[in-house]
Amino acid sequence: MTVQELPGAAAYRPTPPPAWKPLTDPAPLLPDPEPYRVLGTDAVADVDPELLLRLYTELVRGRRYNAQATALTKQGRLAVYPSSTGQEACEIAAALVLEERDWLFPSYRDTLAAVARGLDPVEALTLLRGDRHTGYDPREHRIAPLCTPLATQLPHAVGLAHAARLKGDDVVALAMVGDGGTSEGDFHEALNFAAVWRAPVVFLVQNNGFAISVPLAKQTAAPSLAHKAVGYGMPGRLVDGNDAAAVHQVLGEAVARARSGGGPTLVEAVTYRMDAHTNADDATRYRVDSEVEAWRAHDPIRLLERELTGRGLLGDDGIEEARVAAERMAAALRERMNADPVLDPMDLFAHVYVEQTTQLREQAARLRVELEAEQGRHGHNDLEEGR
Amino acid sequence: MTTAAAPAGERTAKAKPATMAQALGRALRDSMAEDPTVHVLGEDVGTLGGVFRITDGLAKEFGEDRCTDTPLAEAGILGTAVGMAMYGLRPVVEMQFDAFAYPAFEQLISHVAKMRNRTAGAMPLPITVRVPYGGGIGGVEHHSDSSEAYYIATPGLHVVTPATVEDAYGLLRASIASDDPVVFLEPKRLYWSKADWSPEAPVAVEPIGRAVVRRPGRSATLITYGPSLPVCMEAAEAAVEEGWDLEVVDLRSLVPFDDETVAASVRRTGRAVVVHESSGFGGPGGEIAARVTERCFHHLEAPVLRVSGFDIPYPPPMQERHHLPGVDRVLDAVARLQWEAES
């Protein structure tokens, strides 16, 4: 029986709900409809020419690094290499915008950002060569291990930034993820935690068009990936990912905002992956040449080169100088990568726990016996002897 | 004020009846008081004090930055704890119920368990993951799982489970102090078990990885842990009438596994039954039985038997008593230890 059917009841007037208001005003969080650009616009006049030249040199070096690393896969020196050619502006800006005390949380494609931050080019490749998972001490460079599972490093960045703030350090964490990674649960949870805690984190999504073979339209129905920010209560910024000056500026503002206690920002850099997903992938199965060619006209190095040469800041000598420096880096990388790494198999048991368990000690003893037998020495079985 | 645990044997306060839940809470409190890098985080751990009240009073005493109510997201809770540990903190996270921890498995397995190894020892992660586990409390679906098999199959994690009030305190203190990540399984049906206990007069805290003989005996060994310990103790008392003098070994730690204590016991008794309430197939009992057989084959008078929960999803609460191994099922197994080879 409904209220209306009650005999003699007055017309039912529901009690109004308690006053409701949004927790956050959504308007300032929304990204602009077009990706922000600097090169080729009036905004470029405000950019320090030294910064533009620095970005140029690093971009040229980065592209050469990608080419060299890809070549190393063909020689069998690397198990795999996910090239970031075409995305160098995002990689380099991410590295250059951070202070020494800040932390970078790269994904598996972000070797270039780690190298631009000062990591040894060989140490950055040990994961992909297959000798060690992380060839460097994360604390030394404040670079988290290159992360292979998608988006799982994002909550780490939030936790680290949160911990730094609790300790009173003005440290910012910059976490990098691809367009595919934004579909993962950890992306959502990281952004949510960051916004609730107002953690000093910047999330950089490199939207390079494809998650291996799946295009963005099959990845999300959102207006843009930057629009996702508003749902978490943080600003979303859309930037031309091939415009190094624009990416540097947008990330710089986001980092400054985080450092001053303003909380996290989600930056979507719209870019394009010129190479296949990795050397093992065949991109012709899922994209057409005309699309690749259209992006080639918007190449991040060409954009910067045109700006610098047009203003007389860069001449043929400067271009040649950057090329030669990149070539030197590649030659040194090639030479060092052509040396076989020396590995100690007993290290397999060294870093599982602080102290080896008895089970691991037994297994280590077993391996030692096998190694001694392999080396043709007179092997005796430690395990049997111990019984 | 810091309330440091007094050295073993130095009894400064009279022991009173305390529950395991109180001992766990006290362990958290004492760890936080001694070490400012210890942080507690999880869903409902702050104002509410946790659904089992284990974290009661911590937010009030140490502030919300040290005992933090997080958004409801287990992967996020553990994932942010990873980052906090990377920056030098010592997070203790609470997974509200056993089956609620599953969304955090990727963080646990791909990062928590492996970070030390991935970074060749450069980046230890001293995280304690508290998981209330097991059945017997009348919980509805997803509130009674025994997930220890998943954890022990993951190298890089310590897996610890207390069965007594003293161990609840001592092992949690040791877990929080450990530089390795620890999955700390709390047998929730023992939360309200009591013992005469005082934190000012604690029992000696054993390092993680040592089993203990809870009841000496000569005719067979019951190997057990967590919620099944009281069952085994009761079975051992009941078995006396049948002429069985059972030894009961409480593992306390599944990883590392104390082969020595277990094998020494079985060599003395010649017979063994492994008892736990999680499923048998692929469960810890299979691993334990195999280890015992490998080490004690010539001492065994009968095959190592297992008494476990059935290989079924955890049943609805009105049926759980049929699933959980009780005293009778343990005694049946003991009877089967009078084994004769089939011809």
XYZ file of C-alpha atoms in Angstrom:
730
model
C 0.000 0.000 0.000
C 1.497 3.326 -0.994
C 1.258 6.478 1.044
C -1.233 7.954 -1.389
C -3.590 5.033 -0.831
C -3.781 5.554 2.916
C -7.354 6.555 3.707
C -7.611 10.157 4.679
C -3.921 10.876 4.135
C -2.950 14.323 2.955
C -1.045 14.534 -0.348
C 2.368 12.972 0.215
C 5.190 15.511 0.411
C 8.587 13.874 0.571
C 11.105 15.418 2.941
C 13.698 17.222 0.846
C 17.158 15.639 0.983
C 19.747 17.372 3.147
C 21.570 20.139 1.306
C 24.002 18.814 -1.298
C 26.907 20.595 -2.889
C 29.808 19.293 -4.935
C 33.016 18.615 -2.990
C 35.051 20.331 -5.679
C 34.224 22.928 -8.302
C 34.744 21.035 -11.562
C 35.210 24.047 -13.858
C 38.886 24.883 -13.113
C 39.833 21.215 -13.357
C 38.718 20.787 -16.953
C 41.376 20.706 -19.671
C 41.304 23.132 -22.577
C 39.678 21.635 -25.672
C 42.886 21.798 -27.722
C 46.309 20.485 -26.706
C 48.447 23.384 -25.492
C 51.237 24.425 -27.872
C 54.191 26.800 -27.600
C 56.341 26.257 -30.697
C 55.000 28.253 -33.617
C 52.803 30.384 -31.363
C 53.289 33.736 -29.628
C 53.992 31.901 -26.374
C 57.408 30.831 -27.640
C 58.741 34.374 -27.217
C 58.651 33.875 -23.424
C 60.759 30.691 -23.466
C 64.417 30.901 -22.524
C 66.443 30.200 -25.721
C 68.974 28.261 -23.628
C 66.206 25.874 -22.606
C 65.147 25.413 -26.237
C 68.730 24.593 -27.234
C 69.109 22.196 -24.325
C 65.865 20.441 -25.259
C 67.052 20.200 -28.866
C 70.386 18.607 -27.987
C 68.702 16.113 -25.669
C 66.028 15.233 -28.231
C 68.631 14.507 -30.892
C 70.593 12.411 -28.426
C 67.430 10.585 -27.370
C 66.459 9.696 -30.903
C 69.940 8.328 -31.556
C 69.711 6.309 -28.352
C 66.436 4.742 -29.538
C 67.969 3.890 -32.913
C 71.055 2.386 -31.306
C 69.076 0.337 -28.803
C 66.830 -0.987 -31.570
C 69.935 -1.937 -33.556
C 71.228 -3.787 -30.510
C 68.108 -5.991 -30.522
C 68.977 -7.037 -34.077
C 72.439 -8.033 -32.916
C 70.944 -10.061 -30.088
C 72.456 -7.745 -27.491
C 69.048 -6.744 -26.149
C 66.163 -9.174 -25.622
C 63.679 -6.483 -26.591
C 63.477 -2.699 -26.904
C 60.326 -0.570 -26.802
C 61.360 2.512 -28.767
C 60.084 5.951 -27.850
C 60.970 7.522 -31.193
C 58.467 10.294 -31.870
C 57.869 10.699 -28.140
C 61.246 12.198 -27.224
C 59.737 15.547 -26.258
C 57.715 13.906 -23.457
C 60.646 11.819 -22.270
C 63.132 14.672 -22.151
C 60.774 17.246 -20.649
C 59.840 14.782 -17.902
C 63.490 14.385 -16.963
C 64.496 18.051 -17.242
C 61.612 19.464 -15.297
C 62.566 17.629 -12.090
C 64.960 18.818 -9.388
C 67.615 16.457 -8.121
C 65.623 15.648 -4.962
C 62.512 14.707 -6.956
C 61.617 11.180 -8.046
C 60.817 9.761 -11.471
C 58.581 6.677 -11.840
C 59.068 5.453 -15.406
C 57.292 2.718 -17.323
C 59.160 0.196 -19.495
C 59.130 2.596 -22.491
C 60.721 5.459 -20.587
C 64.410 4.498 -20.725
C 65.099 7.827 -22.389
C 63.677 9.835 -19.505
C 65.881 7.887 -17.088
C 68.976 8.485 -19.213
C 68.170 12.174 -19.635
C 67.906 12.373 -15.844
C 71.511 11.220 -15.652
C 71.311 7.448 -15.487
C 74.163 5.515 -17.106
C 72.911 4.525 -20.604
C 74.045 0.928 -20.072
C 72.551 0.598 -16.585
C 69.251 1.761 -18.055
C 69.305 -1.199 -20.460
C 70.161 -4.114 -18.157
C 66.455 -4.964 -17.729
C 66.065 -5.229 -21.499
C 69.381 -7.003 -21.969
C 68.236 -9.558 -19.425
C 71.111 -9.631 -16.976
C 69.442 -7.830 -14.082
C 65.952 -6.509 -13.424
C 67.180 -3.099 -12.305
C 70.779 -2.232 -13.028
C 70.885 0.832 -10.801
C 70.204 1.824 -7.215
C 66.851 3.640 -7.368
C 67.820 5.899 -4.468
C 71.020 7.102 -6.112
C 69.267 8.769 -9.059
C 65.797 8.876 -7.513
C 64.470 6.835 -10.383
C 62.164 3.919 -9.542
C 62.793 0.662 -11.414
C 61.463 0.725 -14.985
C 58.029 -0.798 -14.482
C 56.734 -3.529 -16.784
C 53.262 -4.173 -15.286
C 51.021 -1.340 -16.457
C 50.265 1.553 -14.092
C 51.345 -0.350 -10.971
C 54.142 2.191 -10.366
C 51.620 5.041 -10.101
C 50.477 4.223 -6.536
C 54.170 3.921 -5.604
C 54.711 7.487 -6.784
C 51.734 8.616 -4.708
C 52.980 6.813 -1.599
C 56.487 8.166 -1.969
C 55.293 11.727 -2.503
C 52.929 11.379 0.457
C 55.743 10.049 2.661
C 58.049 12.876 1.601
C 55.432 15.443 2.509
C 54.842 13.770 5.891
C 58.573 14.102 6.511
C 58.478 17.767 5.554
C 60.530 17.396 2.348
C 59.427 19.401 -0.698
C 59.898 16.453 -3.022
C 57.733 15.876 -6.099
C 57.141 12.518 -7.814
C 56.534 12.417 -11.558
C 54.950 9.191 -12.788
C 54.765 8.193 -16.447
C 52.153 5.933 -18.027
C 50.816 5.234 -21.511
C 47.298 5.552 -22.874
C 46.683 1.831 -22.394
C 47.758 2.063 -18.774
C 44.943 4.500 -18.025
C 42.505 1.589 -18.293
C 44.154 -0.281 -15.425
C 42.674 -0.260 -11.937
C 45.940 0.946 -10.423
C 45.723 4.127 -12.533
C 42.354 4.874 -11.010
C 43.405 4.042 -7.469
C 46.599 6.069 -7.723
C 44.828 9.183 -8.989
C 42.143 8.831 -6.363
C 44.622 8.447 -3.494
C 46.730 11.322 -4.811
C 43.781 13.688 -4.996
C 42.368 12.724 -1.590
C 45.790 13.079 0.054
C 46.731 16.128 -2.055
C 49.991 14.301 -2.670
C 52.737 16.173 -4.598
C 52.527 13.983 -7.699
C 52.364 14.714 -11.407
C 50.926 12.032 -13.667
C 52.149 12.199 -17.254
C 50.109 10.163 -19.727
C 51.880 9.771 -23.031
C 48.988 9.142 -25.367
C 50.859 7.685 -28.329
C 47.737 6.419 -30.084
C 48.012 2.682 -29.498
C 48.284 0.168 -26.680
C 50.319 -2.311 -28.729
C 47.666 -2.608 -31.470
C 44.547 -1.233 -29.788
C 43.726 2.368 -30.769
C 42.632 4.997 -28.259
C 38.990 4.847 -29.382
C 38.834 1.232 -28.202
C 40.609 2.154 -24.971
C 38.377 4.899 -23.641
C 35.135 6.716 -24.279
C 36.256 9.794 -22.348
C 36.466 13.154 -24.201
C 40.215 12.948 -23.604
C 42.431 11.199 -21.090
C 43.044 14.575 -19.432
C 39.301 14.840 -18.810
C 39.578 11.881 -16.430
C 41.219 14.224 -13.916
C 38.010 16.054 -13.057
C 36.462 12.858 -11.692
C 39.229 12.632 -9.129
C 39.216 16.317 -8.224
C 42.507 17.292 -9.793
C 43.265 19.500 -12.799
C 43.674 17.847 -16.191
C 46.000 19.425 -18.735
C 46.154 18.599 -22.418
C 49.412 19.329 -24.202
C 50.949 18.743 -27.611
C 53.333 15.937 -26.747
C 55.584 16.659 -29.711
C 56.122 20.268 -28.664
C 59.024 19.985 -26.219
C 58.650 23.568 -25.009
C 54.947 23.086 -24.319
C 55.441 19.795 -22.469
C 58.241 21.349 -20.418
C 56.077 24.309 -19.517
C 52.950 22.333 -18.615
C 54.909 19.791 -16.574
C 56.873 22.610 -14.960
C 53.675 24.301 -13.824
C 52.306 21.002 -12.520
C 55.522 20.269 -10.608
C 55.561 23.780 -9.129
C 51.939 23.402 -8.110
C 52.636 20.050 -6.442
C 55.710 21.403 -4.662
C 53.808 24.330 -3.218
C 51.145 22.050 -1.725
C 48.608 22.438 -4.530
C 48.214 18.705 -5.035
C 48.416 16.427 -8.062
C 47.878 17.129 -11.766
C 47.088 14.801 -14.647
C 48.852 15.806 -17.860
C 47.940 14.140 -21.138
C 50.571 14.605 -23.807
C 49.183 13.816 -27.258
C 51.957 12.232 -29.277
C 52.586 9.326 -31.646
C 54.669 6.198 -31.519
C 56.630 6.273 -34.802
C 58.095 2.788 -34.349
C 56.229 -0.401 -33.551
C 55.390 -1.278 -29.932
C 58.714 -3.082 -29.692
C 61.117 -4.537 -32.219
C 59.035 -7.745 -32.007
C 55.797 -6.060 -33.112
C 54.416 -5.568 -36.647
C 52.708 -2.170 -36.719
C 51.568 -2.533 -40.343
C 48.834 -4.917 -39.143
C 46.966 -2.188 -37.267
C 47.827 1.224 -38.716
C 48.195 2.859 -42.104
C 51.248 4.600 -43.546
C 49.369 7.837 -44.244
C 48.753 8.277 -40.527
C 52.414 7.731 -39.714
C 53.400 10.200 -42.448
C 51.028 12.858 -41.102
C 52.743 12.608 -37.718
C 56.180 12.656 -39.333
C 55.377 16.197 -40.480
C 54.832 17.041 -36.807
C 58.107 15.495 -35.643
C 59.292 16.864 -32.270
C 62.874 17.423 -33.437
C 61.790 19.152 -36.664
C 59.404 21.423 -34.732
C 62.180 22.566 -32.459
C 64.767 22.785 -35.211
C 62.483 25.038 -37.295
C 61.924 27.344 -34.326
C 65.611 27.566 -33.480
C 66.890 27.985 -37.039
C 64.113 30.446 -37.884
C 65.227 32.665 -35.019
C 68.900 32.255 -35.854
C 69.579 30.431 -32.599
C 70.765 27.327 -34.397
C 72.797 27.014 -37.577
C 74.232 24.164 -39.589
C 77.173 24.033 -37.181
C 74.888 23.654 -34.192
C 72.869 20.942 -35.901
C 76.049 19.105 -36.781
C 77.377 19.537 -33.253
C 74.238 17.923 -31.755
C 74.438 15.109 -34.293
C 78.100 14.412 -33.524
C 77.496 14.430 -29.778
C 74.643 11.944 -30.224
C 76.849 9.789 -32.448
C 79.569 9.747 -29.800
C 77.037 8.609 -27.193
C 75.796 5.862 -29.539
C 79.308 4.637 -30.309
C 80.168 4.439 -26.622
C 76.888 2.662 -25.884
C 77.489 0.199 -28.732
C 80.985 -0.549 -27.561
C 80.008 -1.111 -23.943
C 76.963 -3.198 -24.857
C 79.105 -5.435 -27.057
C 80.960 -6.686 -24.002
C 79.348 -9.710 -22.383
C 78.165 -8.899 -18.873
C 79.828 -10.917 -16.131
C 77.172 -12.484 -13.965
C 77.448 -14.527 -10.792
C 74.717 -17.204 -10.735
C 74.959 -17.313 -6.939
C 73.445 -13.804 -6.980
C 70.135 -15.539 -7.756
C 69.853 -16.351 -4.058
C 71.499 -13.217 -2.669
C 68.625 -10.756 -2.726
C 65.437 -12.646 -1.976
C 65.438 -11.965 1.775
C 67.708 -10.105 4.178
C 68.959 -13.489 5.312
C 68.701 -16.597 3.199
C 66.205 -19.125 4.507
C 67.481 -22.659 5.114
C 65.526 -23.671 2.010
C 67.402 -21.108 -0.115
C 70.749 -22.083 1.401
C 70.120 -25.684 0.368
C 69.146 -24.639 -3.151
C 72.184 -22.374 -3.421
C 74.383 -25.298 -2.414
C 72.752 -27.416 -5.115
C 73.432 -24.786 -7.782
C 77.030 -24.446 -6.647
C 77.531 -28.169 -7.172
C 76.010 -27.935 -10.647
C 78.244 -24.978 -11.502
C 81.345 -26.790 -10.328
C 80.400 -29.819 -12.409
C 79.803 -27.515 -15.396
C 83.249 -26.024 -15.001
C 84.726 -29.501 -15.230
C 86.125 -29.422 -11.760
C 85.956 -32.476 -9.571
C 82.525 -31.895 -8.077
C 81.325 -33.406 -4.862
C 77.826 -33.104 -3.498
C 77.744 -30.758 -0.522
C 74.182 -31.745 0.222
C 74.923 -35.459 0.449
C 77.979 -34.749 2.526
C 75.920 -32.637 4.914
C 73.496 -35.446 5.635
C 56.210 8.075 26.211
C 57.809 4.926 24.980
C 56.747 1.657 26.478
C 59.584 -0.610 25.539
C 59.062 -4.313 25.879
C 60.844 -5.527 28.947
C 63.445 -8.222 28.482
C 62.163 -11.749 28.823
C 61.995 -12.929 32.380
C 61.895 -9.453 33.877
C 58.368 -9.452 35.150
C 57.388 -5.902 35.982
C 53.618 -6.201 35.822
C 51.132 -8.803 36.850
C 49.675 -10.665 33.917
C 45.921 -10.336 33.420
C 43.598 -12.041 30.959
C 44.050 -10.425 27.552
C 42.663 -11.296 24.118
C 44.677 -11.865 20.972
C 43.021 -8.763 19.520
C 44.313 -6.685 22.427
C 47.796 -8.131 22.079
C 47.861 -7.272 18.371
C 46.715 -3.732 19.077
C 49.345 -3.374 21.750
C 52.024 -4.620 19.367
C 51.034 -1.936 16.845
C 51.003 0.726 19.530
C 54.381 -0.226 20.964
C 55.952 -0.428 17.496
C 54.621 3.027 16.611
C 55.787 4.492 19.919
C 59.290 3.118 19.492
C 59.764 3.878 15.816
C 58.357 7.070 14.256
C 58.658 5.568 10.770
C 55.956 2.973 11.530
C 52.690 3.998 9.852
C 49.382 2.150 9.900
C 47.051 2.485 6.944
C 43.926 0.825 5.686
C 40.177 1.096 5.381
C 38.475 2.041 8.696
C 41.670 1.770 10.766
C 41.437 5.355 12.050
C 38.304 6.695 13.695
C 36.601 3.302 13.878
C 39.690 1.443 15.058
C 39.251 -1.263 12.416
C 36.265 -3.566 12.066
C 37.925 -5.889 14.597
C 39.129 -2.883 16.686
C 42.753 -3.979 16.381
C 43.854 -0.401 15.581
C 41.625 1.152 18.225
C 43.088 4.342 19.670
C 46.091 4.566 17.339
C 44.795 7.529 15.325
C 43.968 9.351 18.529
C 47.377 8.704 20.078
C 49.582 9.126 17.004
C 47.481 11.304 14.712
C 45.867 10.642 11.368
C 49.188 10.921 9.529
C 50.461 7.851 11.409
C 47.211 5.854 11.391
C 45.410 6.717 8.195
C 41.929 5.949 6.918
C 42.513 5.365 3.218
C 40.100 5.306 0.295
C 38.513 1.880 -0.100
C 40.972 0.289 -2.515
C 43.271 -2.544 -1.550
C 45.668 -2.215 -4.499
C 45.920 1.485 -3.721
C 46.530 0.827 -0.023
C 49.346 -1.619 -0.685
C 50.646 0.278 -3.727
C 50.992 3.537 -1.836
C 52.603 1.593 1.024
C 55.272 0.497 -1.472
C 56.067 4.126 -2.250
C 56.068 5.029 1.440
C 58.524 2.219 2.145
C 60.670 3.403 -0.783
C 60.962 6.737 1.019
C 62.033 5.138 4.299
C 58.787 4.558 6.150
C 57.696 1.251 7.651
C 54.037 0.815 6.638
C 51.703 -1.674 8.299
C 48.654 -2.136 6.105
C 45.399 -3.770 7.090
C 43.445 -5.848 4.604
C 40.048 -5.886 6.277
C 39.196 -9.509 5.463
C 41.124 -12.317 3.750
C 39.179 -12.212 0.481
C 39.369 -8.419 0.305
C 43.125 -8.691 -0.206
C 42.799 -10.191 -3.683
C 42.667 -6.832 -5.552
C 46.087 -6.111 -4.025
C 47.674 -9.318 -5.282
C 49.455 -7.718 -8.215
C 51.097 -5.153 -5.949
C 51.996 -7.900 -3.483
C 53.414 -10.329 -5.995
C 54.911 -8.057 -8.660
C 56.313 -5.386 -6.357
C 56.234 -6.074 -2.600
C 57.697 -9.555 -2.899
C 60.199 -8.656 -5.609
C 61.523 -5.167 -4.977
C 64.579 -6.333 -3.030
C 65.363 -8.851 -5.735
C 64.627 -6.508 -8.665
C 67.010 -3.915 -7.283
C 69.755 -6.372 -6.247
C 69.233 -5.549 -2.593
C 69.276 -1.753 -3.022
C 65.604 -1.241 -2.192
C 64.228 -3.268 0.713
C 60.508 -2.928 1.425
C 59.758 -3.323 5.145
C 55.998 -3.655 4.787
C 53.740 -5.695 7.057
C 50.463 -6.778 5.462
C 47.970 -7.758 8.145
C 45.325 -10.150 6.841
C 42.572 -11.425 9.167
C 41.996 -14.920 7.769
C 40.055 -18.115 8.127
C 36.545 -19.112 9.085
C 34.569 -20.178 12.090
C 33.085 -16.787 12.910
C 29.873 -17.136 10.928
C 30.992 -14.683 8.273
C 29.140 -14.505 4.970
C 30.730 -15.140 1.593
C 34.233 -13.654 1.042
C 34.855 -13.227 4.792
C 36.355 -16.610 5.718
C 39.007 -17.556 3.157
C 42.306 -19.163 4.119
C 44.583 -17.768 1.430
C 47.956 -18.828 2.817
C 48.722 -21.117 -0.147
C 48.804 -18.114 -2.480
C 51.198 -16.239 -0.230
C 53.603 -19.096 0.474
C 53.906 -19.755 -3.267
C 55.409 -16.269 -3.705
C 59.174 -16.040 -3.082
C 60.207 -12.852 -1.321
C 57.430 -12.815 1.257
C 57.576 -13.997 4.830
C 54.298 -15.603 5.866
C 53.620 -15.604 9.581
C 50.607 -16.682 11.606
C 50.292 -16.639 15.395
C 48.070 -19.019 17.327
C 48.526 -17.676 20.855
C 48.149 -14.316 22.544
C 51.880 -14.149 23.313
C 52.831 -14.908 19.718
C 50.317 -12.394 18.392
C 52.275 -9.697 20.182
C 55.776 -11.064 19.696
C 55.447 -12.069 16.060
C 53.761 -8.826 15.031
C 56.551 -6.846 16.709
C 59.112 -8.981 14.880
C 57.248 -8.610 11.572
C 57.123 -4.828 11.781
C 60.807 -4.744 12.694
C 61.726 -7.005 9.765
C 63.353 -5.411 6.725
C 61.579 -7.980 4.562
C 57.901 -7.782 3.679
C 55.717 -9.963 5.888
C 52.215 -11.252 5.254
C 50.891 -11.446 8.791
C 47.907 -13.788 8.870
C 45.636 -13.203 11.854
C 43.373 -16.156 12.717
C 40.239 -14.142 13.240
C 38.364 -16.806 15.157
C 41.127 -16.620 17.780
C 40.853 -12.815 18.122
C 38.837 -13.280 21.305
C 40.894 -16.146 22.723
C 42.421 -15.162 26.047
C 45.581 -15.751 27.983
C 47.147 -14.321 31.103
C 49.419 -11.818 29.494
C 50.921 -8.423 30.025
C 52.905 -6.424 27.492
C 55.170 -5.306 30.321
C 56.066 -8.922 30.932
C 56.140 -10.474 27.484
C 57.385 -13.880 26.559
C 60.629 -13.914 24.617
C 60.086 -12.819 21.033
C 61.405 -15.515 18.732
C 62.804 -14.495 15.380
C 60.451 -15.179 12.461
C 60.904 -18.715 11.184
C 60.949 -20.867 14.310
C 58.316 -23.472 15.046
C 57.572 -24.525 18.606
C 56.454 -27.757 20.247
C 53.254 -26.851 22.103
C 52.732 -30.300 23.577
C 55.379 -32.993 23.763
C 54.346 -36.520 22.898
C 55.732 -39.830 21.699
C 53.267 -41.579 19.392
C 52.644 -39.098 16.552
C 53.144 -35.431 15.602
C 50.345 -33.042 14.713
C 51.812 -30.268 12.564
C 49.604 -27.208 12.528
C 49.353 -23.421 12.747
C 47.006 -20.528 13.407
C 43.327 -21.356 13.931
C 43.914 -25.110 13.924
C 46.262 -25.098 16.915
C 43.485 -25.153 19.563
C 41.781 -27.940 17.586
C 44.968 -29.992 17.650
C 45.593 -29.331 21.323
C 42.082 -30.526 22.137
C 42.519 -33.563 19.898
C 45.774 -34.406 21.654
C 44.054 -34.319 25.037
C 41.183 -36.463 23.739
C 43.609 -38.942 22.185
C 45.115 -39.773 25.547
C 42.070 -41.944 26.249
C 42.785 -43.879 23.082
C 46.333 -44.490 24.214
C 47.899 -41.927 21.883
C 50.479 -39.498 23.229
C 50.469 -36.813 20.553
C 53.086 -34.125 20.037
C 51.767 -30.820 18.669
C 54.024 -28.546 16.626
C 52.873 -24.963 16.022
C 54.637 -23.713 12.886
C 54.111 -19.965 13.615
C 55.828 -19.167 10.323
C 55.086 -20.853 7.000
C 57.871 -18.937 5.245
C 60.607 -19.390 6.308
C 59.710 -22.966 7.165
C 61.318 -24.569 10.200
C 62.295 -27.937 8.723
C 64.502 -28.697 11.684
C 61.905 -28.555 14.457
C 59.331 -30.383 12.351
C 61.709 -33.134 11.208
C 63.132 -33.601 14.709
C 59.629 -34.121 16.048
C 58.604 -36.597 13.356
C 61.841 -38.529 13.777
C 60.952 -38.907 17.460
C 57.365 -39.971 16.882
C 57.546 -41.715 13.512
C 54.094 -40.535 12.490
C 52.693 -37.188 11.365
C 49.423 -35.469 10.488
C 49.330 -31.975 9.010
C 46.248 -30.027 10.047
C 44.986 -26.772 8.529
C 41.630 -25.361 7.536
C 42.458 -24.156 4.022
C 41.763 -26.486 1.098
C 43.923 -29.583 0.807
C 44.676 -29.745 -2.921
C 47.593 -27.449 -3.624
C 47.466 -26.361 -0.010
C 50.282 -25.958 2.502
C 49.729 -29.504 3.821
C 50.991 -31.050 0.597
C 54.222 -29.084 0.760
C 54.700 -29.864 4.438
C 53.980 -33.578 3.974
C 56.477 -33.743 1.110
C 59.176 -31.993 3.145
C 58.604 -34.323 6.083
C 58.728 -37.371 3.830
C 61.969 -36.228 2.186
C 63.660 -35.759 5.543
C 62.160 -38.513 7.652
C 61.379 -41.351 5.231
C 63.272 -43.980 7.158
C 61.716 -42.904 10.428
C 58.136 -42.999 9.220
C 55.830 -45.804 10.314
C 52.986 -44.529 8.115
C 52.393 -42.034 5.314
C 52.168 -38.402 6.362
C 48.458 -37.603 6.417
C 46.651 -34.355 5.848
C 43.534 -33.031 7.519
C 42.278 -29.912 5.806
C 39.206 -28.078 4.671
C 37.474 -29.635 1.667
C 38.448 -28.599 -1.860
C 35.431 -26.363 -2.166
C 34.843 -22.621 -2.121
C 34.446 -21.604 1.507
C 30.901 -22.683 2.406
C 28.055 -20.505 3.676
C 28.230 -19.968 7.453
C 25.418 -22.397 8.264
C 27.494 -25.151 6.668
C 30.996 -24.166 7.687
C 31.226 -26.603 10.600
C 31.202 -29.452 8.064
C 34.134 -27.918 6.205
C 36.390 -26.925 9.088
C 38.557 -29.726 10.416
C 37.465 -30.423 13.968
C 38.721 -32.685 16.730
C 36.959 -35.786 15.387
C 38.468 -35.442 11.941
C 41.924 -35.061 13.445
C 41.379 -38.140 15.635
C 40.198 -40.132 12.624
C 43.469 -39.315 10.895
C 45.413 -40.308 13.988
C 43.611 -43.644 13.941
C 44.648 -44.110 10.316
C 48.276 -43.741 11.363
C 48.087 -47.355 12.553
C 48.881 -48.009 8.953
C 49.617 -51.301 7.335
C 50.825 -51.570 3.776
C 48.224 -53.029 1.436
C 49.325 -56.270 -0.078
